[in-house]
Tab-separated table of C-alpha atoms in Angstrom:
chain	number	residue	atom	x	y	z
A	730	TRP	CA	78.736	103.391	100.694
A	731	ASN	CA	77.272	106.116	102.847
A	732	LYS	CA	79.518	109.082	103.527
A	733	ASP	CA	80.403	107.775	106.986
A	734	MET	CA	82.047	104.777	105.268
A	735	LYS	CA	80.353	102.535	107.848
A	736	SER	CA	77.306	101.307	105.997
A	737	ILE	CA	76.313	100.228	102.508
A	738	LYS	CA	73.756	102.499	100.852
A	739	LYS	CA	73.035	100.340	97.834
A	740	GLN	CA	74.607	97.331	96.154
A	741	VAL	CA	74.251	95.174	93.093
A	742	ASP	CA	75.594	91.629	92.765
A	743	LEU	CA	77.653	90.612	89.756
A	744	ASP	CA	76.699	87.682	87.590
A	745	GLU	CA	78.733	84.641	88.655
A	746	LYS	CA	80.503	84.601	85.303
A	747	TYR	CA	82.289	87.851	86.182
A	748	PHE	CA	85.243	88.597	88.449
A	749	GLY	CA	84.812	92.262	89.355
A	750	GLU	CA	87.792	94.602	89.322
A	751	GLY	CA	88.436	98.371	89.330
A	752	ALA	CA	85.657	100.926	88.994
A	753	CYS	CA	85.211	104.680	88.688
A	754	GLU	CA	82.369	107.190	88.334
A	755	VAL	CA	82.196	109.540	85.344
A	756	ASP	CA	79.298	111.874	84.517
A	757	GLY	CA	76.709	110.019	86.551
A	758	LYS	CA	77.741	106.552	85.425
A	759	ILE	CA	79.837	103.892	87.138
A	760	TYR	CA	82.223	101.909	84.952
A	761	GLN	CA	83.490	98.610	86.338
A	762	LEU	CA	86.143	96.359	84.871
A	763	THR	CA	85.947	92.601	84.839
A	764	TRP	CA	89.123	90.561	85.002
A	765	LYS	CA	89.598	87.878	82.340
A	766	GLU	CA	86.213	88.580	80.766
A	767	ARG	CA	87.546	91.998	79.653
A	768	GLU	CA	84.096	93.562	79.788
A	769	ILE	CA	83.382	97.016	81.183
A	770	LEU	CA	80.053	96.985	83.008
A	771	ILE	CA	78.178	100.294	83.067
A	772	TYR	CA	75.677	101.385	85.739
A	773	ASP	CA	73.618	104.405	86.639
A	774	ALA	CA	75.508	105.926	89.585
A	775	GLN	CA	72.342	106.708	91.554
A	776	THR	CA	70.246	103.588	91.027
A	777	LEU	CA	72.950	101.049	90.054
A	778	GLU	CA	70.684	100.029	87.180
A	779	SER	CA	72.624	98.268	84.427
A	780	LEU	CA	73.235	100.419	81.356
A	781	GLY	CA	74.988	97.740	79.323
A	782	SER	CA	78.617	96.830	78.727
A	783	VAL	CA	81.489	97.238	76.294
A	784	THR	CA	84.636	95.213	75.646
A	785	LEU	CA	88.103	96.444	76.542
A	786	PRO	CA	90.093	97.331	73.426
A	787	GLN	CA	93.265	95.515	72.424
A	788	PRO	CA	96.066	95.333	73.445
A	789	ILE	CA	94.676	95.492	77.019
A	790	ARG	CA	94.958	91.884	78.161
A	791	GLN	CA	92.759	91.931	81.273
A	792	GLY	CA	90.813	94.363	83.426
A	793	TRP	CA	92.628	95.340	86.649
A	794	GLY	CA	92.563	99.022	87.664
A	795	LEU	CA	90.415	101.890	86.386
A	796	ALA	CA	90.431	105.668	86.838
A	797	HIS	CA	89.495	108.733	84.776
A	798	ASP	CA	91.526	111.907	84.230
A	799	GLY	CA	88.717	114.129	82.989
A	800	THR	CA	89.334	113.182	79.367
A	801	ASN	CA	90.316	109.519	79.170
A	802	PHE	CA	89.972	106.350	81.190
A	803	LEU	CA	93.222	105.059	82.704
A	804	VAL	CA	93.385	101.266	82.642
A	805	THR	CA	95.889	98.746	84.019
A	806	ASP	CA	96.115	95.062	83.122
A	807	GLY	CA	98.767	93.762	85.528
A	808	SER	CA	101.674	94.684	83.269
A	809	ASN	CA	103.905	97.774	83.493
A	810	LYS	CA	101.549	99.723	81.241
A	811	ILE	CA	98.895	102.381	81.792
A	812	TYR	CA	96.468	102.585	78.880
A	813	LYS	CA	94.561	105.771	78.117
A	814	VAL	CA	91.193	104.904	76.583
A	815	ASN	CA	88.701	107.390	75.144
A	816	PHE	CA	84.887	107.192	75.092
A	817	ASN	CA	85.045	105.523	71.678
A	818	TRP	CA	86.800	102.705	73.565
A	819	GLU	CA	90.055	103.173	71.675
A	820	VAL	CA	93.536	103.156	73.231
A	821	VAL	CA	94.873	106.636	72.486
A	822	GLU	CA	98.123	106.427	74.488
A	823	THR	CA	100.176	103.870	76.393
A	824	LEU	CA	102.554	104.792	79.224
A	825	ALA	CA	105.209	102.571	80.807
A	826	VAL	CA	105.869	103.275	84.500
A	827	SER	CA	109.597	103.778	84.999
A	828	ASP	CA	112.082	105.520	87.276
A	829	GLY	CA	114.471	106.002	84.348
A	830	ASN	CA	116.400	102.829	85.109
A	831	LYS	CA	113.775	100.125	85.403
A	832	GLU	CA	110.111	99.646	84.627
A	833	TYR	CA	107.572	98.641	87.267
A	834	CYS	CA	105.209	95.772	86.530
A	835	CYS	CA	102.107	94.383	88.235
A	836	LEU	CA	100.189	97.676	88.142
A	837	ASN	CA	96.795	97.210	89.738
A	838	GLU	CA	94.287	99.572	91.416
A	839	LEU	CA	94.898	103.256	90.676
A	840	GLU	CA	93.553	106.676	91.679
A	841	LEU	CA	94.273	110.265	90.690
A	842	ILE	CA	95.214	112.320	93.742
A	843	GLU	CA	96.021	116.006	93.333
A	844	GLY	CA	97.716	115.606	89.972
A	845	GLU	CA	99.493	112.350	90.784
A	846	LEU	CA	98.502	108.809	89.891
A	847	TRP	CA	98.712	106.453	92.866
A	848	ILE	CA	98.962	102.790	91.886
A	849	ASN	CA	98.947	99.563	93.908
A	850	ARG	CA	101.482	96.943	92.818
A	851	PHE	CA	99.915	93.495	92.926
A	852	MET	CA	101.118	91.210	95.741
A	853	THR	CA	103.102	93.997	97.387
A	854	SER	CA	102.424	96.519	100.142
A	855	THR	CA	103.688	99.431	98.082
A	856	ILE	CA	101.970	102.280	96.277
A	857	LEU	CA	103.651	104.001	93.338
A	858	ARG	CA	103.298	107.749	92.848
A	859	VAL	CA	103.364	108.353	89.105
A	860	ASN	CA	103.196	111.249	86.665
A	861	PRO	CA	99.932	110.561	84.761
A	862	ASN	CA	101.227	112.332	81.652
A	863	SER	CA	104.553	110.537	81.252
A	864	GLY	CA	104.621	107.432	83.454
A	865	GLU	CA	107.604	108.837	85.366
A	866	LEU	CA	107.890	107.447	88.894
A	867	TYR	CA	107.823	110.163	91.550
A	868	GLY	CA	108.220	107.856	94.551
A	869	VAL	CA	107.267	104.639	96.301
A	870	MET	CA	105.220	104.433	99.502
A	871	ASP	CA	105.728	101.507	101.845
A	872	CYS	CA	102.393	100.560	103.440
A	873	GLU	CA	103.536	97.388	105.187
A	874	ASN	CA	102.435	98.838	108.513
A	875	LEU	CA	98.824	98.888	107.300
A	876	VAL	CA	99.022	95.173	106.509
A	877	ASP	CA	100.363	94.576	110.033
A	878	ILE	CA	97.485	96.576	111.560
A	879	PHE	CA	94.951	94.697	109.439
A	880	GLU	CA	96.333	91.382	110.670
A	881	ASP	CA	96.299	92.543	114.289
A	882	ILE	CA	92.690	93.751	114.061
A	883	THR	CA	91.315	90.708	112.252
A	884	GLY	CA	93.470	88.114	113.992
A	885	LYS	CA	94.451	86.666	110.651
A	886	GLY	CA	97.999	85.641	109.855
A	887	ARG	CA	99.901	86.646	106.741
A	888	LEU	CA	97.665	85.338	103.966
A	889	SER	CA	98.181	85.514	100.226
A	890	ASN	CA	95.210	87.863	99.940
A	891	SER	CA	96.394	90.204	102.709
A	892	VAL	CA	97.619	92.651	100.118
A	893	LEU	CA	96.912	96.306	99.606
A	894	ASN	CA	94.382	96.643	96.794
A	895	GLY	CA	92.214	99.727	97.069
A	896	ILE	CA	92.755	103.505	96.844
A	897	ALA	CA	90.074	106.191	97.042
A	898	TYR	CA	90.279	109.964	97.366
A	899	ASP	CA	87.735	112.294	98.940
A	900	GLU	CA	88.655	115.468	97.075
A	901	THR	CA	86.274	117.680	99.061
A	902	ASN	CA	87.793	116.763	102.421
A	903	ARG	CA	91.228	115.840	101.022
A	904	LYS	CA	91.037	112.382	102.574
A	905	ILE	CA	92.966	109.402	101.241
A	906	ILE	CA	91.386	106.016	101.943
A	907	LEU	CA	93.253	102.731	101.548
A	908	THR	CA	92.124	99.153	101.909
A	909	GLY	CA	93.133	95.686	100.788
A	910	LYS	CA	91.894	92.615	98.977
A	911	LYS	CA	88.800	91.348	100.846
A	912	TRP	CA	89.620	93.571	103.834
A	913	PRO	CA	86.584	94.422	106.005
A	914	ILE	CA	88.188	97.714	107.075
A	915	PHE	CA	89.409	100.980	105.542
A	916	PHE	CA	92.320	103.186	106.558
A	917	GLU	CA	92.225	106.967	106.356
A	918	VAL	CA	95.844	108.032	105.848
A	919	GLN	CA	98.016	111.088	105.491
A	920	ILE	CA	101.579	111.677	104.322
A	921	GLU	CA	103.877	111.987	107.327
A	922	LYS	CA	107.276	112.727	105.817
A	923	ILE	CA	109.408	112.045	102.775
A	924	LEU	CA	112.639	110.069	102.957
A	925	ASN	CA	114.503	109.842	99.666
A	926	SER	CA	112.126	108.087	97.249
A	927	ALA	CA	109.871	106.482	99.848
A	928	ASP	CA	107.070	108.136	101.778
A	929	GLU	CA	106.078	106.925	105.219
A	930	ILE	CA	102.386	107.041	105.926
A	931	HIS	CA	100.263	106.333	108.984
C-alpha cells in the first residue's frame, strides 16, 4: 500500500495451493504465514521477489497471526497460545493468554502497539490487549461498532465473514488501523476512554 492507504503500490499473487494469513516485515523481508499448509513465505520487502519458504515448527498447528518483537516472531494458530519463534525456526517460548481465571482461545491476527500485544479473536468483534512477556490479559476492546459501520457503508448484512481481522500500527504517526476479513475499507481509530476491563474506541 502507498502511505495514503488508498492505493496499492505493488502486489504479488499467491499460488492457488496457499491460503494466505498473517504477515510482518523484519529487516527488509516480509514473512507471510499460510494457513493449513504451515509454510512461511519470505519476500523482499521492496520488490516482493520470492526469497523462499520455511515450515512452521511443531507444535504450531496452523498459521494464523504473525508479528515480531525485535527478537522473536510471535505466532498464533487459533488456539489460546502465542508461540515465540526464533530465526532458527524453533519455538523458544509458549504463552497462554489468560485473565487469571480463564484462558482465551481463537487468537488470530496480532500486532505490537506501544509495548502491548493486540490480538483479534476469531469470529468475534473484540480485540485483546495482552502482555507480550507473560500472556496476561490487560483488557478487552469491543469493536462491534466498526462492524456496524462496515455493514452500513457496504450495504451488506451480517455475514459470517464480517469479522474484525486486521490490525496495523503506524508507529511514526501513532496511528492504529483496523480492518476485517475481506473488508474493502480501513478504520483509523483511537482510544476514547476506559471502562473497567473494556475500552471503547471510535
